[in-house]
């Protein structure tokens, strides 16, 4: 087998590694992020990891078996932990003349615009939109018995527990996970001019249709010359069982809105900004009526500079506010990130 990798004046490799005439292609990215302390846990993705204090390594490989079949896999490590499997699926292309693919296995996310660009090089800023990262107080394995039980946990999604189910302290769930792929079947199709582009998926999960999470999303992207604008909104509803009084009125609803922009000042230099809000519907407790989780707003602005084509330096500043809960409610944060990919 022959290894083919372009060598030029750049000091770091800039192309995926091709083996066996392109039958196997290996690519990857490495990002290191350093930021100020986060005592309010605004940027935590679980109990241990903050998105603003994270080193991440992704290595992916594609094995091509002719024109119609390919196997794709990816492993990931965070903060120099052991590599863990992140994705593994079979891609089937029934017709070479049409842009239609079927993927089976642990497949990439279908829902949400940002979920398709979660790699650090695809994000113009360092932080994530709230819908994909901020941990609500709900958990998949532990349930509040009453409305009072849920209201007491407002703003504590980074580490909480309830009276029913798993009693171990753990983190809650975001509206949409940007860090986990699903197991199932996915189909993608697009027209030749890409005016119509769609993806559908059937993934593994529970089969109880009474207690579910339902989500809707809409996004718009506009680009012109050196400017790029994006807007995305997501509405998510959870239906929980009624256990005791005061009962939890269903559904519990969360609405996220994100507006993002990027402007290129010069070749390899840009500025970017994002404004985010995550709100929740009211819940009636014994003595209190309040949103079932603490509403959060985040403003972030930053700058990006390409040291070389595949080596990017980003610096950004956030201003986070939370309306409720026992943790810190106002928190500015500054971070820097270096991203390399091949």
mmCIF file of C-alpha atoms in Angstrom:
data_model
loop_
_atom_site.group_PDB
_atom_site.id
_atom_site.type_symbol
_atom_site.label_atom_id
_atom_site.label_comp_id
_atom_site.label_asym_id
_atom_site.label_seq_id
_atom_site.Cartn_x
_atom_site.Cartn_y
_atom_site.Cartn_z
ATOM 1 C CA UNK A 1 0.000 0.000 0.000
ATOM 2 C CA UNK A 2 1.170 3.519 -0.755
ATOM 3 C CA UNK A 3 0.694 6.550 1.462
ATOM 4 C CA UNK A 4 -0.106 9.739 -0.442
ATOM 5 C CA UNK A 5 0.055 13.064 1.367
ATOM 6 C CA UNK A 6 0.710 16.442 -0.246
ATOM 7 C CA UNK A 7 3.865 18.174 0.948
ATOM 8 C CA UNK A 8 4.299 21.912 0.426
ATOM 9 C CA UNK A 9 5.683 24.972 2.151
ATOM 10 C CA UNK A 10 3.285 24.695 5.081
ATOM 11 C CA UNK A 11 4.760 23.293 8.275
ATOM 12 C CA UNK A 12 1.717 21.160 9.135
ATOM 13 C CA UNK A 13 -0.053 18.616 6.890
ATOM 14 C CA UNK A 14 -3.082 20.094 5.193
ATOM 15 C CA UNK A 15 -4.687 17.152 3.395
ATOM 16 C CA UNK A 16 -6.328 13.895 4.542
ATOM 17 C CA UNK A 17 -4.098 10.826 4.383
ATOM 18 C CA UNK A 18 -4.984 8.598 1.422
ATOM 19 C CA UNK A 19 -4.078 4.904 1.485
ATOM 20 C CA UNK A 20 -4.331 2.353 -1.299
ATOM 21 C CA UNK A 21 -5.224 4.751 -4.069
ATOM 22 C CA UNK A 22 -8.027 6.369 -2.085
ATOM 23 C CA UNK A 23 -9.641 3.166 -0.811
ATOM 24 C CA UNK A 24 -8.916 4.333 2.762
ATOM 25 C CA UNK A 25 -8.921 8.017 3.719
ATOM 26 C CA UNK A 26 -7.974 9.222 7.214
ATOM 27 C CA UNK A 27 -8.684 12.747 8.441
ATOM 28 C CA UNK A 28 -8.837 14.490 11.786
ATOM 29 C CA UNK A 29 -8.877 17.669 13.796
ATOM 30 C CA UNK A 30 -7.368 18.865 17.061
ATOM 31 C CA UNK A 31 -8.669 21.816 19.063
ATOM 32 C CA UNK A 32 -7.414 23.303 22.298
ATOM 33 C CA UNK A 33 -9.518 25.823 24.217
ATOM 34 C CA UNK A 34 -8.551 27.819 27.291
ATOM 35 C CA UNK A 35 -10.992 30.123 29.041
ATOM 36 C CA UNK A 36 -11.774 31.883 32.276
ATOM 37 C CA UNK A 37 -13.445 30.066 35.173
ATOM 38 C CA UNK A 38 -17.128 29.132 34.871
ATOM 39 C CA UNK A 39 -18.584 29.059 38.420
ATOM 40 C CA UNK A 40 -22.086 29.441 36.984
ATOM 41 C CA UNK A 41 -21.669 26.309 34.799
ATOM 42 C CA UNK A 42 -23.018 28.125 31.741
ATOM 43 C CA UNK A 43 -20.718 26.324 29.285
ATOM 44 C CA UNK A 44 -20.539 22.860 30.809
ATOM 45 C CA UNK A 45 -21.412 19.949 28.520
ATOM 46 C CA UNK A 46 -21.512 17.466 31.418
ATOM 47 C CA UNK A 47 -20.382 17.366 35.055
ATOM 48 C CA UNK A 48 -16.666 17.302 34.141
ATOM 49 C CA UNK A 49 -16.225 19.251 30.892
ATOM 50 C CA UNK A 50 -16.618 22.905 30.002
ATOM 51 C CA UNK A 51 -16.709 23.829 26.319
ATOM 52 C CA UNK A 52 -14.361 26.726 27.135
ATOM 53 C CA UNK A 53 -11.734 24.533 28.824
ATOM 54 C CA UNK A 54 -11.409 21.603 26.497
ATOM 55 C CA UNK A 55 -8.864 19.795 24.365
ATOM 56 C CA UNK A 56 -10.520 17.645 21.717
ATOM 57 C CA UNK A 57 -9.052 15.185 19.219
ATOM 58 C CA UNK A 58 -11.146 13.650 16.421
ATOM 59 C CA UNK A 59 -9.835 11.006 14.029
ATOM 60 C CA UNK A 60 -12.084 9.648 11.271
ATOM 61 C CA UNK A 61 -11.582 7.092 8.521
ATOM 62 C CA UNK A 62 -13.488 6.181 5.365
ATOM 63 C CA UNK A 63 -13.097 2.770 3.744
ATOM 64 C CA UNK A 64 -14.423 2.811 0.170
ATOM 65 C CA UNK A 65 -15.646 -0.476 -1.298
ATOM 66 C CA UNK A 66 -16.462 0.516 -4.856
ATOM 67 C CA UNK A 67 -18.826 3.192 -6.116
ATOM 68 C CA UNK A 68 -21.810 2.176 -3.993
ATOM 69 C CA UNK A 69 -20.537 1.285 -0.507
ATOM 70 C CA UNK A 70 -18.321 2.908 2.121
ATOM 71 C CA UNK A 71 -17.742 2.373 5.846
ATOM 72 C CA UNK A 72 -17.118 5.479 7.953
ATOM 73 C CA UNK A 73 -15.906 5.595 11.546
ATOM 74 C CA UNK A 74 -14.693 8.157 14.049
ATOM 75 C CA UNK A 75 -13.040 8.095 17.463
ATOM 76 C CA UNK A 76 -12.789 11.043 19.839
ATOM 77 C CA UNK A 77 -10.867 11.999 22.975
ATOM 78 C CA UNK A 78 -11.519 14.963 25.252
ATOM 79 C CA UNK A 79 -8.946 16.391 27.671
ATOM 80 C CA UNK A 80 -6.527 13.568 26.805
ATOM 81 C CA UNK A 81 -8.926 10.873 28.056
ATOM 82 C CA UNK A 82 -8.955 7.529 26.286
ATOM 83 C CA UNK A 83 -10.275 7.421 22.727
ATOM 84 C CA UNK A 84 -13.957 6.511 22.579
ATOM 85 C CA UNK A 85 -15.981 5.409 19.525
ATOM 86 C CA UNK A 86 -18.096 8.277 18.253
ATOM 87 C CA UNK A 87 -19.445 7.116 14.895
ATOM 88 C CA UNK A 88 -19.525 3.951 12.791
ATOM 89 C CA UNK A 89 -21.890 3.484 9.879
ATOM 90 C CA UNK A 90 -22.299 2.014 6.407
ATOM 91 C CA UNK A 91 -22.998 4.471 3.592
ATOM 92 C CA UNK A 92 -24.886 3.132 0.574
ATOM 93 C CA UNK A 93 -25.190 5.093 -2.670
ATOM 94 C CA UNK A 94 -27.763 3.229 -4.806
ATOM 95 C CA UNK A 95 -27.212 5.347 -7.927
ATOM 96 C CA UNK A 96 -23.977 7.082 -8.844
ATOM 97 C CA UNK A 97 -25.811 9.553 -11.084
ATOM 98 C CA UNK A 98 -28.095 10.835 -8.278
ATOM 99 C CA UNK A 99 -27.269 12.485 -4.945
ATOM 100 C CA UNK A 100 -29.068 9.919 -2.778
ATOM 101 C CA UNK A 101 -27.357 8.140 0.120
ATOM 102 C CA UNK A 102 -28.520 5.747 2.842
ATOM 103 C CA UNK A 103 -26.564 5.441 6.093
ATOM 104 C CA UNK A 104 -26.957 2.631 8.645
ATOM 105 C CA UNK A 105 -25.333 2.450 12.076
ATOM 106 C CA UNK A 106 -24.239 5.183 14.442
ATOM 107 C CA UNK A 107 -25.123 8.080 12.153
ATOM 108 C CA UNK A 108 -24.589 11.875 12.314
ATOM 109 C CA UNK A 109 -27.378 14.077 13.701
ATOM 110 C CA UNK A 110 -30.297 14.874 11.430
ATOM 111 C CA UNK A 111 -32.092 17.473 13.545
ATOM 112 C CA UNK A 112 -30.878 21.043 13.771
ATOM 113 C CA UNK A 113 -28.695 23.241 11.574
ATOM 114 C CA UNK A 114 -25.828 23.659 14.040
ATOM 115 C CA UNK A 115 -25.662 19.895 14.664
ATOM 116 C CA UNK A 116 -24.240 19.531 11.150
ATOM 117 C CA UNK A 117 -21.336 21.911 11.859
ATOM 118 C CA UNK A 118 -20.255 21.095 15.419
ATOM 119 C CA UNK A 119 -16.590 20.567 14.567
ATOM 120 C CA UNK A 120 -14.464 23.465 15.876
ATOM 121 C CA UNK A 121 -13.364 24.524 12.390
ATOM 122 C CA UNK A 122 -17.023 24.932 11.328
ATOM 123 C CA UNK A 123 -17.975 27.160 14.286
ATOM 124 C CA UNK A 124 -16.970 30.831 13.791
ATOM 125 C CA UNK A 125 -17.039 31.334 17.570
ATOM 126 C CA UNK A 126 -15.847 29.199 20.482
ATOM 127 C CA UNK A 127 -19.064 28.729 22.459
ATOM 128 C CA UNK A 128 -22.020 26.659 21.293
ATOM 129 C CA UNK A 129 -25.609 27.833 20.762
ATOM 130 C CA UNK A 130 -27.592 27.295 23.974
ATOM 131 C CA UNK A 131 -29.990 24.776 22.417
ATOM 132 C CA UNK A 132 -27.119 22.377 21.675
ATOM 133 C CA UNK A 133 -25.040 22.758 24.827
ATOM 134 C CA UNK A 134 -26.866 24.265 27.831
ATOM 135 C CA UNK A 135 -27.946 21.561 30.281
ATOM 136 C CA UNK A 136 -31.565 21.778 31.413
ATOM 137 C CA UNK A 137 -32.621 20.286 34.745
ATOM 138 C CA UNK A 138 -34.404 17.348 33.071
ATOM 139 C CA UNK A 139 -32.754 13.920 33.066
ATOM 140 C CA UNK A 140 -33.527 10.808 30.995
ATOM 141 C CA UNK A 141 -33.179 8.446 33.984
ATOM 142 C CA UNK A 142 -34.612 10.438 36.903
ATOM 143 C CA UNK A 143 -37.999 12.157 37.240
ATOM 144 C CA UNK A 144 -39.467 14.842 39.514
ATOM 145 C CA UNK A 145 -42.506 13.633 41.456
ATOM 146 C CA UNK A 146 -44.158 17.067 41.705
ATOM 147 C CA UNK A 147 -43.987 20.535 40.216
ATOM 148 C CA UNK A 148 -42.278 21.724 43.411
ATOM 149 C CA UNK A 149 -39.603 19.063 42.949
ATOM 150 C CA UNK A 150 -38.812 20.376 39.455
ATOM 151 C CA UNK A 151 -38.915 24.065 40.427
ATOM 152 C CA UNK A 152 -36.355 23.466 43.173
ATOM 153 C CA UNK A 153 -33.842 22.324 40.525
ATOM 154 C CA UNK A 154 -34.036 25.428 38.325
ATOM 155 C CA UNK A 155 -30.620 26.300 36.912
ATOM 156 C CA UNK A 156 -28.953 23.131 38.254
ATOM 157 C CA UNK A 157 -28.768 21.087 35.064
ATOM 158 C CA UNK A 158 -25.011 20.564 35.346
ATOM 159 C CA UNK A 159 -25.587 18.260 38.356
ATOM 160 C CA UNK A 160 -28.968 17.238 39.767
ATOM 161 C CA UNK A 161 -31.213 14.342 40.752
ATOM 162 C CA UNK A 162 -34.902 13.757 41.470
ATOM 163 C CA UNK A 163 -36.959 11.546 43.765
ATOM 164 C CA UNK A 164 -37.908 8.938 41.133
ATOM 165 C CA UNK A 165 -35.429 6.773 39.246
ATOM 166 C CA UNK A 166 -31.652 7.003 39.386
ATOM 167 C CA UNK A 167 -30.613 8.737 42.618
ATOM 168 C CA UNK A 168 -27.020 9.373 41.507
ATOM 169 C CA UNK A 169 -26.165 13.012 40.856
ATOM 170 C CA UNK A 170 -25.758 13.533 37.099
ATOM 171 C CA UNK A 171 -26.111 16.253 34.468
ATOM 172 C CA UNK A 172 -29.329 17.074 32.642
ATOM 173 C CA UNK A 173 -30.008 17.138 28.914
ATOM 174 C CA UNK A 174 -29.870 19.968 26.352
ATOM 175 C CA UNK A 175 -32.655 20.547 23.851
ATOM 176 C CA UNK A 176 -30.510 18.930 21.144
ATOM 177 C CA UNK A 177 -27.237 17.146 21.826
ATOM 178 C CA UNK A 178 -24.290 18.410 19.780
ATOM 179 C CA UNK A 179 -21.948 15.788 21.225
ATOM 180 C CA UNK A 180 -23.683 12.446 20.584
ATOM 181 C CA UNK A 181 -24.711 10.660 17.403
ATOM 182 C CA UNK A 182 -27.707 8.331 17.061
ATOM 183 C CA UNK A 183 -27.996 4.669 16.142
ATOM 184 C CA UNK A 184 -30.385 4.050 13.263
ATOM 185 C CA UNK A 185 -31.006 4.522 9.544
ATOM 186 C CA UNK A 186 -30.667 7.822 7.701
ATOM 187 C CA UNK A 187 -31.423 8.857 4.116
ATOM 188 C CA UNK A 188 -30.208 12.005 2.384
ATOM 189 C CA UNK A 189 -31.221 13.374 -1.021
ATOM 190 C CA UNK A 190 -30.525 16.578 -2.932
ATOM 191 C CA UNK A 191 -31.194 17.998 -6.373
ATOM 192 C CA UNK A 192 -28.333 18.704 -8.755
ATOM 193 C CA UNK A 193 -28.409 22.453 -8.093
ATOM 194 C CA UNK A 194 -28.891 21.846 -4.331
ATOM 195 C CA UNK A 195 -32.057 23.975 -4.224
ATOM 196 C CA UNK A 196 -33.801 21.036 -2.526
ATOM 197 C CA UNK A 197 -31.724 19.260 0.126
ATOM 198 C CA UNK A 198 -33.254 17.014 2.783
ATOM 199 C CA UNK A 199 -32.435 14.311 5.311
ATOM 200 C CA UNK A 200 -34.694 11.927 7.249
ATOM 201 C CA UNK A 201 -33.778 9.386 9.920
ATOM 202 C CA UNK A 202 -35.231 6.654 12.116
ATOM 203 C CA UNK A 203 -33.118 6.174 15.238
ATOM 204 C CA UNK A 204 -33.182 3.958 18.301
ATOM 205 C CA UNK A 205 -35.057 5.067 21.427
ATOM 206 C CA UNK A 206 -37.942 4.328 23.693
ATOM 207 C CA UNK A 207 -41.234 3.071 22.336
ATOM 208 C CA UNK A 208 -43.536 4.632 24.933
ATOM 209 C CA UNK A 209 -45.418 7.225 22.915
ATOM 210 C CA UNK A 210 -47.024 8.748 26.018
ATOM 211 C CA UNK A 211 -43.856 10.115 27.644
ATOM 212 C CA UNK A 212 -41.806 11.653 24.849
ATOM 213 C CA UNK A 213 -39.751 14.619 23.728
ATOM 214 C CA UNK A 214 -40.984 16.367 20.584
ATOM 215 C CA UNK A 215 -38.998 19.077 18.823
ATOM 216 C CA UNK A 216 -39.505 21.436 15.902
ATOM 217 C CA UNK A 217 -36.851 23.583 14.309
ATOM 218 C CA UNK A 218 -36.438 26.201 11.602
ATOM 219 C CA UNK A 219 -33.297 27.848 10.279
ATOM 220 C CA UNK A 220 -32.343 30.398 7.632
ATOM 221 C CA UNK A 221 -28.899 31.176 6.217
ATOM 222 C CA UNK A 222 -27.997 34.148 4.020
ATOM 223 C CA UNK A 223 -24.604 35.023 2.567
ATOM 224 C CA UNK A 224 -23.480 37.882 0.363
ATOM 225 C CA UNK A 225 -19.923 38.872 -0.482
ATOM 226 C CA UNK A 226 -17.992 38.861 2.827
ATOM 227 C CA UNK A 227 -21.049 38.515 5.082
ATOM 228 C CA UNK A 228 -22.799 35.420 6.454
ATOM 229 C CA UNK A 229 -25.984 35.529 8.567
ATOM 230 C CA UNK A 230 -27.737 32.613 10.283
ATOM 231 C CA UNK A 231 -30.954 32.337 12.273
ATOM 232 C CA UNK A 232 -32.250 29.235 14.034
ATOM 233 C CA UNK A 233 -35.100 28.549 16.426
ATOM 234 C CA UNK A 234 -35.991 25.288 18.180
ATOM 235 C CA UNK A 235 -39.101 24.415 20.178
ATOM 236 C CA UNK A 236 -38.907 21.310 22.357
ATOM 237 C CA UNK A 237 -41.644 19.710 24.472
ATOM 238 C CA UNK A 238 -41.360 16.978 27.107
ATOM 239 C CA UNK A 239 -44.272 14.964 28.463
ATOM 240 C CA UNK A 240 -43.672 13.612 31.966
ATOM 241 C CA UNK A 241 -45.914 11.256 33.965
ATOM 242 C CA UNK A 242 -48.171 12.734 36.651
ATOM 243 C CA UNK A 243 -47.101 11.266 40.007
ATOM 244 C CA UNK A 244 -48.182 13.541 42.870
ATOM 245 C CA UNK A 245 -49.717 16.938 43.513
ATOM 246 C CA UNK A 246 -48.958 19.654 42.631
ATOM 247 C CA UNK A 247 -48.825 17.906 39.280
ATOM 248 C CA UNK A 248 -46.459 18.856 36.474
ATOM 249 C CA UNK A 249 -48.582 20.382 33.727
ATOM 250 C CA UNK A 250 -47.669 18.882 30.383
ATOM 251 C CA UNK A 251 -46.043 19.575 28.125
ATOM 252 C CA UNK A 252 -42.922 21.218 29.517
ATOM 253 C CA UNK A 253 -41.790 23.563 26.760
ATOM 254 C CA UNK A 254 -38.449 25.173 25.933
ATOM 255 C CA UNK A 255 -37.827 27.651 23.110
ATOM 256 C CA UNK A 256 -34.382 28.643 21.861
ATOM 257 C CA UNK A 257 -33.554 31.441 19.433
ATOM 258 C CA UNK A 258 -30.112 32.067 17.951
ATOM 259 C CA UNK A 259 -28.912 34.812 15.590
ATOM 260 C CA UNK A 260 -25.339 34.587 14.287
ATOM 261 C CA UNK A 261 -23.236 36.625 11.892
ATOM 262 C CA UNK A 262 -19.730 36.573 10.441
ATOM 263 C CA UNK A 263 -17.917 39.185 8.365
ATOM 264 C CA UNK A 264 -14.568 38.692 6.603
ATOM 265 C CA UNK A 265 -12.351 41.735 7.093
ATOM 266 C CA UNK A 266 -9.438 40.434 5.013
ATOM 267 C CA UNK A 267 -8.137 37.104 3.687
ATOM 268 C CA UNK A 268 -7.863 34.820 6.710
ATOM 269 C CA UNK A 269 -9.370 37.356 9.141
ATOM 270 C CA UNK A 270 -12.996 37.649 10.283
ATOM 271 C CA UNK A 271 -15.197 38.912 13.104
ATOM 272 C CA UNK A 272 -18.295 37.067 14.356
ATOM 273 C CA UNK A 273 -21.096 37.452 16.887
ATOM 274 C CA UNK A 274 -24.014 35.416 18.205
ATOM 275 C CA UNK A 275 -27.033 36.298 20.367
ATOM 276 C CA UNK A 276 -28.841 33.418 22.080
ATOM 277 C CA UNK A 277 -31.869 33.029 24.323
ATOM 278 C CA UNK A 278 -33.358 29.915 25.912
ATOM 279 C CA UNK A 279 -36.753 30.265 27.593
ATOM 280 C CA UNK A 280 -39.198 27.921 29.370
ATOM 281 C CA UNK A 281 -42.953 27.892 29.963
ATOM 282 C CA UNK A 282 -44.410 28.538 33.426
ATOM 283 C CA UNK A 283 -45.024 25.793 35.963
ATOM 284 C CA UNK A 284 -47.425 26.148 38.908
ATOM 285 C CA UNK A 285 -46.092 24.920 42.245
ATOM 286 C CA UNK A 286 -47.642 25.022 45.710
ATOM 287 C CA UNK A 287 -46.540 28.606 46.410
ATOM 288 C CA UNK A 288 -44.630 29.600 43.280
ATOM 289 C CA UNK A 289 -45.368 30.054 39.590
ATOM 290 C CA UNK A 290 -42.215 30.359 37.510
ATOM 291 C CA UNK A 291 -40.553 29.006 34.367
ATOM 292 C CA UNK A 292 -39.764 25.331 35.019
ATOM 293 C CA UNK A 293 -36.067 26.061 34.393
ATOM 294 C CA UNK A 294 -34.156 29.332 34.642
ATOM 295 C CA UNK A 295 -34.177 31.296 31.342
ATOM 296 C CA UNK A 296 -30.701 31.971 29.923
ATOM 297 C CA UNK A 297 -29.350 34.614 27.550
ATOM 298 C CA UNK A 298 -25.886 34.604 25.980
ATOM 299 C CA UNK A 299 -24.121 37.191 23.826
ATOM 300 C CA UNK A 300 -20.776 36.236 22.284
ATOM 301 C CA UNK A 301 -18.441 38.135 19.972
ATOM 302 C CA UNK A 302 -15.056 37.145 18.655
ATOM 303 C CA UNK A 303 -12.390 37.232 15.991
ATOM 304 C CA UNK A 304 -10.754 34.492 13.918
ATOM 305 C CA UNK A 305 -7.359 34.492 12.203
ATOM 306 C CA UNK A 306 -6.065 31.768 9.866
ATOM 307 C CA UNK A 307 -2.391 31.171 10.623
ATOM 308 C CA UNK A 308 -2.409 28.839 7.633
ATOM 309 C CA UNK A 309 -5.224 27.293 5.610
ATOM 310 C CA UNK A 310 -5.968 24.603 8.186
ATOM 311 C CA UNK A 311 -4.728 26.272 11.383
ATOM 312 C CA UNK A 312 -7.169 28.739 12.925
ATOM 313 C CA UNK A 313 -6.853 30.923 16.020
ATOM 314 C CA UNK A 314 -10.066 32.212 17.624
ATOM 315 C CA UNK A 315 -10.621 34.597 20.544
ATOM 316 C CA UNK A 316 -14.084 35.392 21.898
ATOM 317 C CA UNK A 317 -15.878 37.013 24.824
ATOM 318 C CA UNK A 318 -19.220 35.901 26.259
ATOM 319 C CA UNK A 319 -21.762 37.577 28.518
ATOM 320 C CA UNK A 320 -24.127 35.062 30.159
ATOM 321 C CA UNK A 321 -27.209 35.796 32.277
ATOM 322 C CA UNK A 322 -29.579 33.405 34.050
ATOM 323 C CA UNK A 323 -32.952 34.497 35.480
ATOM 324 C CA UNK A 324 -33.258 32.247 38.521
ATOM 325 C CA UNK A 325 -31.634 29.376 40.369
ATOM 326 C CA UNK A 326 -29.051 29.319 43.184
ATOM 327 C CA UNK A 327 -25.937 29.521 40.979
ATOM 328 C CA UNK A 328 -24.209 32.636 39.697
ATOM 329 C CA UNK A 329 -26.635 34.567 37.491
ATOM 330 C CA UNK A 330 -24.330 36.923 35.575
ATOM 331 C CA UNK A 331 -21.032 35.715 34.165
ATOM 332 C CA UNK A 332 -18.675 37.213 31.553
ATOM 333 C CA UNK A 333 -16.173 34.762 30.065
ATOM 334 C CA UNK A 334 -13.222 35.075 27.702
ATOM 335 C CA UNK A 335 -11.640 32.207 25.768
ATOM 336 C CA UNK A 336 -9.045 31.451 23.100
ATOM 337 C CA UNK A 337 -9.007 28.418 20.819
ATOM 338 C CA UNK A 338 -6.498 26.946 18.372
ATOM 339 C CA UNK A 339 -7.898 24.562 15.742
ATOM 340 C CA UNK A 340 -5.926 22.328 13.368
ATOM 341 C CA UNK A 341 -7.452 19.911 10.857
ATOM 342 C CA UNK A 342 -6.382 17.746 7.932
#
